[in-house]
Amino acid sequence: MAKWTPKHEAPEPLEGPVVATITGGTIVWFALFLVQLPFYGWFDDHGHTWWLWTCLAGGGLGLIGIWYVRKRDAAIKRAAAERQAEGAKAPAAD
């Protein structure tokens, strides 16, 4: 079997409001859970209770995701501040 080799370089990762995106997604998962909760009986009768638990799991994992991306964002900002401070301390070359 021949190994597959990509013909082009991978694109740069998209950077944006990651914390807001993950928070919004988490809110949507919890909202979907809460909207479906009154219909638990119907879901149970039709064998679809996994829909509710999937939404609850998505919300729970979203909470972990919020914690993770907030720590990541803080670390990126801290590293940028350290680089900037090191650049300010560097003596000018004559």
Coordinates of C-alpha atoms in Angstrom, one line a residue:
M1 CA 0.0 0.0 0.0
A2 CA 1.3 3.4 -0.9
K3 CA 1.3 6.1 1.7
W4 CA -1.0 9.0 1.0
T5 CA 0.8 12.3 0.8
P6 CA -1.0 15.6 0.9
K7 CA -0.6 17.8 -2.2
H8 CA -1.0 21.1 -0.4
E9 CA -0.2 22.6 3.0
A10 CA -2.7 22.6 5.8
P11 CA -4.4 25.9 6.4
E12 CA -3.6 28.0 9.4
P13 CA -6.0 27.4 12.4
L14 CA -8.8 29.9 12.7
E15 CA -8.5 32.2 15.7
G16 CA -11.4 34.1 16.9
P17 CA -13.6 34.5 20.0
V18 CA -13.0 30.9 21.2
V19 CA -14.3 31.4 24.7
A20 CA -17.5 33.1 23.4
T21 CA -18.0 30.3 20.9
I22 CA -17.7 27.5 23.4
T23 CA -19.9 29.4 25.9
G24 CA -22.6 29.9 23.3
G25 CA -22.5 26.2 22.3
T26 CA -22.7 25.1 25.9
I27 CA -25.7 27.4 26.5
V28 CA -27.4 25.9 23.4
W29 CA -26.8 22.3 24.6
F30 CA -28.3 23.1 28.0
A31 CA -31.2 25.0 26.4
L32 CA -32.0 22.0 24.2
F33 CA -31.9 19.7 27.3
L34 CA -34.3 22.0 29.1
V35 CA -36.7 22.4 26.1
Q36 CA -36.9 18.6 25.7
L37 CA -37.2 17.8 29.4
P38 CA -41.0 18.4 29.6
F39 CA -41.4 15.7 26.9
Y40 CA -39.5 13.0 28.7
G41 CA -42.5 10.7 28.7
W42 CA -42.8 10.9 24.9
F43 CA -39.1 10.3 24.4
D44 CA -39.3 7.4 26.8
D45 CA -42.3 5.8 25.0
H46 CA -40.5 6.1 21.7
G47 CA -37.1 5.0 22.8
H48 CA -35.5 8.4 22.3
T49 CA -34.4 9.3 25.8
W50 CA -30.8 9.4 24.5
W51 CA -31.7 12.7 22.9
L52 CA -32.1 14.3 26.3
W53 CA -28.9 12.7 27.7
T54 CA -26.9 13.7 24.7
C55 CA -27.9 17.3 25.3
L56 CA -27.0 17.1 28.9
A57 CA -23.7 15.4 28.1
G58 CA -23.0 18.2 25.5
G59 CA -23.7 20.8 28.2
G60 CA -21.5 19.1 30.7
L61 CA -18.6 18.7 28.3
G62 CA -19.1 22.3 27.3
L63 CA -18.5 23.3 30.9
I64 CA -15.1 21.5 30.7
G65 CA -14.5 23.2 27.4
I66 CA -15.2 26.6 28.8
W67 CA -12.7 25.9 31.6
Y68 CA -10.1 24.7 29.1
V69 CA -10.4 27.6 26.6
R70 CA -10.3 30.2 29.4
K71 CA -7.1 28.7 30.7
R72 CA -5.7 28.5 27.2
D73 CA -6.6 32.1 26.4
A74 CA -5.0 33.3 29.7
A75 CA -1.8 31.4 28.9
I76 CA -1.6 32.9 25.4
K77 CA -2.1 36.4 26.8
R78 CA 0.5 35.7 29.6
A79 CA 3.0 34.4 27.0
A80 CA 2.5 37.5 24.8
A81 CA 3.0 39.8 27.7
E82 CA 6.2 38.0 28.7
R83 CA 7.5 38.3 25.1
Q84 CA 6.6 42.0 25.1
A85 CA 8.4 42.5 28.4
E86 CA 11.5 40.7 27.2
G87 CA 11.5 42.8 24.1
A88 CA 11.4 46.0 26.1
K89 CA 14.2 44.9 28.4
A90 CA 16.5 43.9 25.5
P91 CA 19.4 46.4 25.1
A92 CA 19.6 48.3 21.8
A93 CA 22.3 47.0 19.5
D94 CA 24.7 49.7 18.2

